[in-house]
CSV table of C-alpha atoms in Angstrom, one decimal:
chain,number,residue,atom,x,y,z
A,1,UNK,CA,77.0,-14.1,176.8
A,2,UNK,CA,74.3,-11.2,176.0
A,3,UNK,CA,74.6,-8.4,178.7
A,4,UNK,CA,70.5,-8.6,178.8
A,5,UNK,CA,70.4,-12.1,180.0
A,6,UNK,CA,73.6,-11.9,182.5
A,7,UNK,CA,71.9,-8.5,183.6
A,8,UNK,CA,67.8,-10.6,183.7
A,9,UNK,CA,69.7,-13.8,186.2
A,10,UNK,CA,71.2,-10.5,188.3
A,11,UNK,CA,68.1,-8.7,188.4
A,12,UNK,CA,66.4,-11.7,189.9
A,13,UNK,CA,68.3,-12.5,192.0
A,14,UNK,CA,69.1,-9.2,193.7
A,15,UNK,CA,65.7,-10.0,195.9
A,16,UNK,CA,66.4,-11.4,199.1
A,17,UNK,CA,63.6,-14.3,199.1
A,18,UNK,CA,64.8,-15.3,195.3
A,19,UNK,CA,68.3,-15.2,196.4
A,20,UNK,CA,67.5,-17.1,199.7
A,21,UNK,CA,65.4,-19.8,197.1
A,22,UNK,CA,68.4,-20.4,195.1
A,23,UNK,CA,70.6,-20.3,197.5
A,24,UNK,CA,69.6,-23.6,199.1
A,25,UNK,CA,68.5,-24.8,195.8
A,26,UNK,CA,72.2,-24.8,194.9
A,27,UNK,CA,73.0,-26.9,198.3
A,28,UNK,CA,70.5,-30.0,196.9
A,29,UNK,CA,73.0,-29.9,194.4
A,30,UNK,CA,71.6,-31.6,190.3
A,31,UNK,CA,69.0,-33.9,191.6
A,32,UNK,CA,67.3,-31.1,192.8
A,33,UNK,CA,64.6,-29.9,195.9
A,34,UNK,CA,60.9,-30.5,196.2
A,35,UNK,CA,59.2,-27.3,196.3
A,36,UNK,CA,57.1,-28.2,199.1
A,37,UNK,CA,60.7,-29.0,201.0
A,38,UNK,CA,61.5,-25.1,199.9
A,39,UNK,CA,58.1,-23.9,201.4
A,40,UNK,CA,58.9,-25.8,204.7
A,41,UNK,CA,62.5,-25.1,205.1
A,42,UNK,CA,61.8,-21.1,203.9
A,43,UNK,CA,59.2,-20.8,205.4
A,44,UNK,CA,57.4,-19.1,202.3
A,45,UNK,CA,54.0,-19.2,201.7
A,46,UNK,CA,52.5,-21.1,198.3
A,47,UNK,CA,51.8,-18.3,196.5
A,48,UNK,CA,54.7,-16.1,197.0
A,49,UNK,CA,56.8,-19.0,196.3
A,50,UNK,CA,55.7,-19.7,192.9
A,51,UNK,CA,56.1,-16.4,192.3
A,52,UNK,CA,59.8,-16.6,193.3
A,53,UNK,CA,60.5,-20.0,191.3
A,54,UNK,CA,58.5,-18.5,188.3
A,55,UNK,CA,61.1,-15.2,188.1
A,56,UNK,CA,64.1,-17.6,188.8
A,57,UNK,CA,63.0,-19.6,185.9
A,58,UNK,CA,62.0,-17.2,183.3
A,59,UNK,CA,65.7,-16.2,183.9
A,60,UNK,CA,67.1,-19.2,183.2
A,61,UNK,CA,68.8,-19.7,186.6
A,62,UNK,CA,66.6,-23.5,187.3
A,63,UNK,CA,64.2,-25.8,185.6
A,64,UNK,CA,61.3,-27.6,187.2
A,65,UNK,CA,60.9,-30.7,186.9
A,66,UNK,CA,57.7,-33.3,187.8
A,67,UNK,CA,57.5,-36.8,189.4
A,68,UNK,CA,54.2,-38.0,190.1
A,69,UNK,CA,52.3,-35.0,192.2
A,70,UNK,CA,56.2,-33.7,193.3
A,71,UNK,CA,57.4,-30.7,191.7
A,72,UNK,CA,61.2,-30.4,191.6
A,73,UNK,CA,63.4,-27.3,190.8
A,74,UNK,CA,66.9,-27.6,189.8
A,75,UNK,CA,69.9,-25.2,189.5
A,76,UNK,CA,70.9,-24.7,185.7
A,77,UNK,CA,74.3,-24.9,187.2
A,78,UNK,CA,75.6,-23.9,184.1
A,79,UNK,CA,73.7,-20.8,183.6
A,80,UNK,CA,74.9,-19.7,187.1
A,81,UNK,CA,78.6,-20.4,186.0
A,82,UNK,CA,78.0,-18.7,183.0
A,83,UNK,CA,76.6,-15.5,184.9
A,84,UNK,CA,79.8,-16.1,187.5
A,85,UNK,CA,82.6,-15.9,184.0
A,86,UNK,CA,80.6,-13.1,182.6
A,87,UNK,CA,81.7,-11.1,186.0
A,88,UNK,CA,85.3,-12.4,185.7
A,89,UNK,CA,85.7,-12.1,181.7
A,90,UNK,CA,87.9,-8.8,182.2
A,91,UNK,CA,89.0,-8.9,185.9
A,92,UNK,CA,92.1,-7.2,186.1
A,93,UNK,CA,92.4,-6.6,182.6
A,94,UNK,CA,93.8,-2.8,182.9
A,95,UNK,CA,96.8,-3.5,185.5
């Protein structure tokens, strides 16, 4: 995987409210969380949390999805495996 993008998913989440966002969406495991449920739980306001989701999804690291007037996110659980074997590529490799 291109250094840029493993070095983009880092870089966003390396902030504490991003990292605290996808932290618990990765508990809701692939059907996803309401964002609404986020906001509540987090106790984020609206606007910050868009803010949030939006850098977390320009990086590749979830998708949104819609139902009706629900908006869903969801962990692109292989992007964050793919960000995890990028670390681990060459663990070691020089004992």
């Amino acid at each position: 995987m291109d250094i840029d993008i493993i070095a983009k998913a880092l870089k966003e989440l390396g902030h504490p409210t991003r990292l605290a966002i996808f932290k618990r969406l990765v508990k809701s495991g692939k059907q996803g969380l309401a964002v609404g449920v986020v906001q509540e739980e987090l106790a984020i306001p609206g606007s910050t949390l868009s803010h949030h989701i939006s850098g977390l999804a320009s990086a590749g690291l979830i998708s949104q999805r819609r139902e009706g007037r629900i908006l869903y996110c969801v962990v692109e659980y292989e992007k964050l495996l793919s960000v995890i074997a990028f670390l681990q590529s060459e663990c070691c490799i020089d004992e």
